[in-house]
CSV table of C-alpha atoms in Angstrom, one decimal:
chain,number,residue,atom,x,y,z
K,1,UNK,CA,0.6,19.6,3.2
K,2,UNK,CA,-2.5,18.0,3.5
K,3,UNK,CA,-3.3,14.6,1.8
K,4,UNK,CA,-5.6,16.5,-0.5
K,5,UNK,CA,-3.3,19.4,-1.2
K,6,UNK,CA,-0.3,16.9,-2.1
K,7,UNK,CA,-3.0,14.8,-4.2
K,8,UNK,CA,-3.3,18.0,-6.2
K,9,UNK,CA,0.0,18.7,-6.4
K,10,UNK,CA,1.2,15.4,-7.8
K,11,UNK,CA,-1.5,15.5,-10.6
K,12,UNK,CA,-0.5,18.7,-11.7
K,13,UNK,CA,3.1,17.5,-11.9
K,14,UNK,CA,2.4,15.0,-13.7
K,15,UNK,CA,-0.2,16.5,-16.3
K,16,UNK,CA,3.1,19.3,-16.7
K,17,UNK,CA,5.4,16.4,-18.0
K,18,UNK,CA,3.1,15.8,-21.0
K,19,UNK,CA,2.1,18.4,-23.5
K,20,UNK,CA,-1.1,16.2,-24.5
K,21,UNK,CA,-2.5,17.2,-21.1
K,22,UNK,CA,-2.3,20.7,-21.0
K,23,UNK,CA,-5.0,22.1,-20.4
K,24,UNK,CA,-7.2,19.5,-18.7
K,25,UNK,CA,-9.1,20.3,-15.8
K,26,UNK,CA,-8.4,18.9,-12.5
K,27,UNK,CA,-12.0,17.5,-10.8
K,28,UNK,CA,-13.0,19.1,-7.7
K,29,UNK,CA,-14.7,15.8,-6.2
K,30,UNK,CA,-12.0,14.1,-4.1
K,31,UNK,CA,-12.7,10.5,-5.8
K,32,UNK,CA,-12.6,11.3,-9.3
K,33,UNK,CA,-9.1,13.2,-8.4
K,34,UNK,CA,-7.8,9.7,-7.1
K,35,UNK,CA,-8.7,7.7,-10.1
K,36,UNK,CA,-7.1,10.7,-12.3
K,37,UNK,CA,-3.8,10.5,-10.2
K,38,UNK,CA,-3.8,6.5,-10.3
K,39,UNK,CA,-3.9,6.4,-14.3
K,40,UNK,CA,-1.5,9.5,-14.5
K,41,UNK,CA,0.4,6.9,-12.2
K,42,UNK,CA,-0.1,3.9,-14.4
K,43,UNK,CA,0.6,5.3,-18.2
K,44,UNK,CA,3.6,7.3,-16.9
K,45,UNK,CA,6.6,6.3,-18.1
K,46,UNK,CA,10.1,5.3,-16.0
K,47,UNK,CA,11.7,8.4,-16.1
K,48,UNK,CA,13.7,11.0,-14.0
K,49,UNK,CA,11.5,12.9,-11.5
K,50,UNK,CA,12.5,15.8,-8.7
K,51,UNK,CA,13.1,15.1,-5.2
K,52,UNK,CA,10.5,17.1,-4.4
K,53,UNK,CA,7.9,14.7,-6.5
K,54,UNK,CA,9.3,12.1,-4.5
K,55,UNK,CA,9.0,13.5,-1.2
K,56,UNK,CA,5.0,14.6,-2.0
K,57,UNK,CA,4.5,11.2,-3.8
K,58,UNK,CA,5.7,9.6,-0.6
K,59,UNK,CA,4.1,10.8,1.8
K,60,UNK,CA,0.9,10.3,-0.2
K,61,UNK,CA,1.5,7.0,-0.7
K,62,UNK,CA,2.2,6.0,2.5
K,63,UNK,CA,-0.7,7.8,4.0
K,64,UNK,CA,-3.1,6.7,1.5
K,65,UNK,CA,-2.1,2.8,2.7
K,66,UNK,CA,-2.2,3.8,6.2
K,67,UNK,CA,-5.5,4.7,5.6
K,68,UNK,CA,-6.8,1.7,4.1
K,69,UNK,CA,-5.1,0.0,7.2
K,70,UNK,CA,-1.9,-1.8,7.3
K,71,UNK,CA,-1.6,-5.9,8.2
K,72,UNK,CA,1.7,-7.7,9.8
K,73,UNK,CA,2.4,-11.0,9.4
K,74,UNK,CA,2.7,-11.2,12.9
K,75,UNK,CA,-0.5,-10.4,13.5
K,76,UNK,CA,-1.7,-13.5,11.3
K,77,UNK,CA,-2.6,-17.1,12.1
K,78,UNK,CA,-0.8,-19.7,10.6
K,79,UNK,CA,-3.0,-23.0,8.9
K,80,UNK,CA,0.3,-25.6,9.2
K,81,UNK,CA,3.7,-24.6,9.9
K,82,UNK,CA,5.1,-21.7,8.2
K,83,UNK,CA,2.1,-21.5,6.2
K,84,UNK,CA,-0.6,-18.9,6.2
K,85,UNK,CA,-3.7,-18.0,4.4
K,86,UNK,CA,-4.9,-14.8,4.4
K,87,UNK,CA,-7.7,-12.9,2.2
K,88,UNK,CA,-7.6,-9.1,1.5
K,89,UNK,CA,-5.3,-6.6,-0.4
K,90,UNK,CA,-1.9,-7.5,-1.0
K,91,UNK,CA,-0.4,-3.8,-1.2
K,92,UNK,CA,-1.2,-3.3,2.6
K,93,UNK,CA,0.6,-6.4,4.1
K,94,UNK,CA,3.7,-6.2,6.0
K,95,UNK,CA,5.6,-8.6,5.8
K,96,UNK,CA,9.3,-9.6,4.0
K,97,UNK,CA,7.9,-9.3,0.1
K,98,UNK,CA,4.5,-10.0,-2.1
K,99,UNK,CA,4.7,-11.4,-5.1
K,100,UNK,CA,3.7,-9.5,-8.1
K,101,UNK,CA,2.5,-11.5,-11.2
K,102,UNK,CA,4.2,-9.1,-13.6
K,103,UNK,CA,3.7,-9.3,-17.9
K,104,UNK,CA,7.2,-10.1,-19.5
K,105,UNK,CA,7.7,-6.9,-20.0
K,106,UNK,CA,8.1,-6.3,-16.2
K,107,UNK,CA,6.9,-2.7,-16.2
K,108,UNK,CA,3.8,-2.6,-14.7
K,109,UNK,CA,0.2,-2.2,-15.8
K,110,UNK,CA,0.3,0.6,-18.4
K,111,UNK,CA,-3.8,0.4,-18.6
K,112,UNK,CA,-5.6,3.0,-16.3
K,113,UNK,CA,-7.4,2.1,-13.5
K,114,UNK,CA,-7.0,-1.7,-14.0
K,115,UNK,CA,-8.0,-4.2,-11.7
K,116,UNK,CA,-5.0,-6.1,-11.7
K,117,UNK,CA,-2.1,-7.0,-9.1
K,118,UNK,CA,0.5,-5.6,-11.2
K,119,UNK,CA,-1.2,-2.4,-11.9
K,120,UNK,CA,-2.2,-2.1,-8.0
K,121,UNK,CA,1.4,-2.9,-6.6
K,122,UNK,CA,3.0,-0.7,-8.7
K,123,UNK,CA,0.3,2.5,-8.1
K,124,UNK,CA,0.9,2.0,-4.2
K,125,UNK,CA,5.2,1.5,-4.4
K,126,UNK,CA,5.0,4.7,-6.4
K,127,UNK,CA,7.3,6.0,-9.5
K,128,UNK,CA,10.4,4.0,-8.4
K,129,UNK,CA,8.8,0.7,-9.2
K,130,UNK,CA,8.4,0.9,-12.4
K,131,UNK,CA,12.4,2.7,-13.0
K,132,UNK,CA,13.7,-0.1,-11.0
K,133,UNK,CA,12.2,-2.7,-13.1
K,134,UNK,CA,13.0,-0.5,-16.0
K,135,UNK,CA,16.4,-0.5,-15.2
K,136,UNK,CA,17.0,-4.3,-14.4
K,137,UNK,CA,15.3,-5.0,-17.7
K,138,UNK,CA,17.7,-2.9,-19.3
K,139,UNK,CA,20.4,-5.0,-18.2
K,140,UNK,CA,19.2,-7.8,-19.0
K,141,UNK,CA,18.2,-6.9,-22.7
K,142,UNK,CA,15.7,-9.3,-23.2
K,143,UNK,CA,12.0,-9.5,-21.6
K,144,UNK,CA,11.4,-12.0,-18.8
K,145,UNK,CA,11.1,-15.6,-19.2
K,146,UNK,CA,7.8,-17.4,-18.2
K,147,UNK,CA,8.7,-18.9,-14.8
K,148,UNK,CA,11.5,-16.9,-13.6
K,149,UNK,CA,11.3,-14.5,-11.1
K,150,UNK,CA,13.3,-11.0,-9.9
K,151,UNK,CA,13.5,-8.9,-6.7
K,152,UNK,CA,12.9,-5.3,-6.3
K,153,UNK,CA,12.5,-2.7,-2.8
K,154,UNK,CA,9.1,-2.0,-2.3
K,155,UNK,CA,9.4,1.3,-2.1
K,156,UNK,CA,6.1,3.0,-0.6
K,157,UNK,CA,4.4,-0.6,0.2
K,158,UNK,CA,4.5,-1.9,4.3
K,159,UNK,CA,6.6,-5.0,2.8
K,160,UNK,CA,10.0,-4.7,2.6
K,161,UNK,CA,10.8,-5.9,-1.2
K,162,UNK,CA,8.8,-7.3,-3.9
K,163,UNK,CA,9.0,-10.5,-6.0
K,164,UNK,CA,8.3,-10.2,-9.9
K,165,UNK,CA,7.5,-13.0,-11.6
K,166,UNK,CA,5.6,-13.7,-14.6
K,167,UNK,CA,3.5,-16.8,-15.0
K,168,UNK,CA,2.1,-18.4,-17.8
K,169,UNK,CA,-0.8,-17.7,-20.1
K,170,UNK,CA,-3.4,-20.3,-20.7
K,171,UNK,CA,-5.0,-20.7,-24.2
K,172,UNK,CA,-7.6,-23.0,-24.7
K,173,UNK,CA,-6.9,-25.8,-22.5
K,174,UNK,CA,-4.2,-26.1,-19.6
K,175,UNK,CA,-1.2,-28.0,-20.6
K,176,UNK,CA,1.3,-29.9,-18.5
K,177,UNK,CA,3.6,-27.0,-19.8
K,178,UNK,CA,1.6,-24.6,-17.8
K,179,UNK,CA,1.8,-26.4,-14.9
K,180,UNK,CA,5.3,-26.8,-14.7
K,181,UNK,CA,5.9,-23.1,-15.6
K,182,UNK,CA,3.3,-22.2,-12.7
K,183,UNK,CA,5.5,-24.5,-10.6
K,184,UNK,CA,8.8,-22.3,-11.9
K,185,UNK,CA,7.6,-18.9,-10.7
K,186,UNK,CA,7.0,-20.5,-7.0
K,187,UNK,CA,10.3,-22.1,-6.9
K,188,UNK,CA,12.0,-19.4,-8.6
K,189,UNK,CA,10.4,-16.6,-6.0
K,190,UNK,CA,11.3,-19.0,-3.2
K,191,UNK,CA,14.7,-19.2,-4.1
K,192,UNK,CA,15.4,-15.5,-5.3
K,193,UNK,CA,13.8,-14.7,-1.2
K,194,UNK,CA,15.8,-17.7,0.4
K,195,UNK,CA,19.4,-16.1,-1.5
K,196,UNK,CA,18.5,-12.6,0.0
K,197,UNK,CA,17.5,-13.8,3.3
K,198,UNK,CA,13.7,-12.8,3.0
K,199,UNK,CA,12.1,-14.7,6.2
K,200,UNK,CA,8.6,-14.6,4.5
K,201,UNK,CA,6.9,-14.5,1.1
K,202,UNK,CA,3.2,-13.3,0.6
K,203,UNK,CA,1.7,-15.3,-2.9
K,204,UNK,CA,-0.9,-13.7,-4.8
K,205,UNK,CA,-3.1,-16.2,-7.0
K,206,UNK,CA,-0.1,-16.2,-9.9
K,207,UNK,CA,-2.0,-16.6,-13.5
K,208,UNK,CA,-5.0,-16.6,-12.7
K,209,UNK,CA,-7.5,-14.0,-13.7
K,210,UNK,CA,-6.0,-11.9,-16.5
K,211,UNK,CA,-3.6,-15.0,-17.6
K,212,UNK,CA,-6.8,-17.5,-17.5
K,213,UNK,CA,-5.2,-20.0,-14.5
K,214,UNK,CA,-8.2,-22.5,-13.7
K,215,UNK,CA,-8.0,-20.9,-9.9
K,216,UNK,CA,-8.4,-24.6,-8.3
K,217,UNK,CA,-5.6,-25.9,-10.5
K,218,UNK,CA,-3.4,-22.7,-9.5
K,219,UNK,CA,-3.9,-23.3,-5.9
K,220,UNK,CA,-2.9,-26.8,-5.8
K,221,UNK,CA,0.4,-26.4,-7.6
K,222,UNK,CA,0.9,-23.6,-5.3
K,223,UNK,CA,0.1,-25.1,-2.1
K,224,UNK,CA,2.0,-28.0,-3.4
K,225,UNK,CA,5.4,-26.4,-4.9
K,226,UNK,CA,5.5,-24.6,-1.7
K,227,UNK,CA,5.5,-27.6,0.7
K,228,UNK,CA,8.1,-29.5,-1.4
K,229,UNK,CA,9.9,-26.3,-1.4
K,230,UNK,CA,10.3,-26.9,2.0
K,231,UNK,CA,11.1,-30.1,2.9
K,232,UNK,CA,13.4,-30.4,0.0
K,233,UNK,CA,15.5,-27.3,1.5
K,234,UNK,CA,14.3,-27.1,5.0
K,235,UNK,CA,13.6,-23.7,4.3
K,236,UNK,CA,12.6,-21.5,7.3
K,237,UNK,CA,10.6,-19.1,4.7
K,238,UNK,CA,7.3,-18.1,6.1
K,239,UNK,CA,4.7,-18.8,3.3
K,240,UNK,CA,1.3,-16.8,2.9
K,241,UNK,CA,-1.2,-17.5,0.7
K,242,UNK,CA,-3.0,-13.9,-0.3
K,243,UNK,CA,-6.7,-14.5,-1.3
K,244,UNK,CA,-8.7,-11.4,-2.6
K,245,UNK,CA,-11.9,-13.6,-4.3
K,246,UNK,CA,-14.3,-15.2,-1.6
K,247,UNK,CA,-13.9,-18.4,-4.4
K,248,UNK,CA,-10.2,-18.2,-4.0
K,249,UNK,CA,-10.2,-18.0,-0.2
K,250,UNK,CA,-13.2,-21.8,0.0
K,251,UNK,CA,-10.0,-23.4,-2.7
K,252,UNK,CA,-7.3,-22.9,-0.5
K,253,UNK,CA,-8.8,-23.6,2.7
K,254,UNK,CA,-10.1,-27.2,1.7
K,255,UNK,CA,-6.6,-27.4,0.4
K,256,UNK,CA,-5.1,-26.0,4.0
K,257,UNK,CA,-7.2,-28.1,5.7
């Protein structure tokens, strides 16, 4: 199959699953097909699927990454020791996990097309994300605590696993609350990759954006929870801090100094 021909075919297996989308017409133009597939993606819910889906879906996936081209760690500069900052998209880094700043629900984006993190890492890991995290919430019974953190495969990503953790939600001012819960999720992703023997971490900009984190305040209890991490454990847990805003990337550079 071409990446095309399985682009069409996941999009009509996916409109089949639904009786609301019968009948609706599949775009010729390549682009609007994409965005159709990626909310078909995003408001699907975790269920069973063939092993035929799977093998189209995956192919797709990893293609579709390949194509947007495909960063290792390795290949990266560090700023200090064991610490690296690095701007661009989060879902084509290879390294041991990303973090993904999940809602408490831990099931992904359900909104189309969003720009979030969450929606983005779970479109590119494919269907097995979301039934993962379905299926750890399940056992837990309860949604996810603010500052806590939990460890899926990546599936389709370059990285090998990825970090779920759900930070905290800012109202009208920032409280020393929300610091400390900021503060959890680093900690707690630390030490769920330092149990599992993950060698490095990639942070996105946790809370901030959608969750209303002042992005300077963000980056300096990351960068600072991170370097206590370390010479508290003496862990040997590659740290990189992922940038996509140009504002994001000036903060932690005067902070990496």
């Amino acid at each position: 199959m071409t990446q095309d021909e399985r682009r069409v075919y996941l999009i009509k297996a996916l409109l089949a699953e639904d009786a609301r989308y019968q009948g609706m017409e599949i775009p010729a133009d390549a682009f609007q097909q994409k965005r159709l597939l990626r909310a078909l993606f995003n408001v699907r819910m975790p269920k069973l699927v063939s092993a035929e889906f799977l093998i189209v879906q995956d192919a797709y996936l990893q293609e579709a990454t390949r194509q947007k081209g495909i960063t290792d760690l390795s290949d990266l500069t560090p700023t200090q020791e064991g610490l690296y900052l690095w701007q661009g998209d989060i879902t084509t880094l290879r390294c041991g996990a990303i973090v993904n700043a999940a809602n408490s629900q831990m099931l992904g984006c359900f909104c189309p097309n969003h720009g979030c993190i969450d929606n983005a890492i779970h479109t590119y890991a494919g269907v097995q994300l979301r039934a993962a995290c379905a299926e750890l919430m399940e056992r837990q019974g309860h949604e996810e605590e603010t500052g806590r953190a939990k460890l899926t495969p990546a599936f389709n990503l370059p990285c090998d696993y990825v970090l779920h953790t759900v930070g905290p939600i800012v109202g009208h001012w920032l409280t020393r609350k929300d610091r400390e819960l900021l503060a959890s999720c680093y900690r707690s992703c630390l030490d769920l990759a330092e149990q599992d023997g993950i060698q490095s971490v990639a942070f996105c900009c946790i809370s901030t954006g959608e969750f209303h984190f002042p992005n300077d305040k963000a980056a300096e209890i990351a960068v600072r929870t991170v370097k206590e991490y370390q010479q508290q454990t003496h862990s040997k847990i590659e740290v990189i801090f992922n940038v996509f805003k140009d504002i994001d990337l000036e903060i932690y550079q005067n902070l990496l100094q």
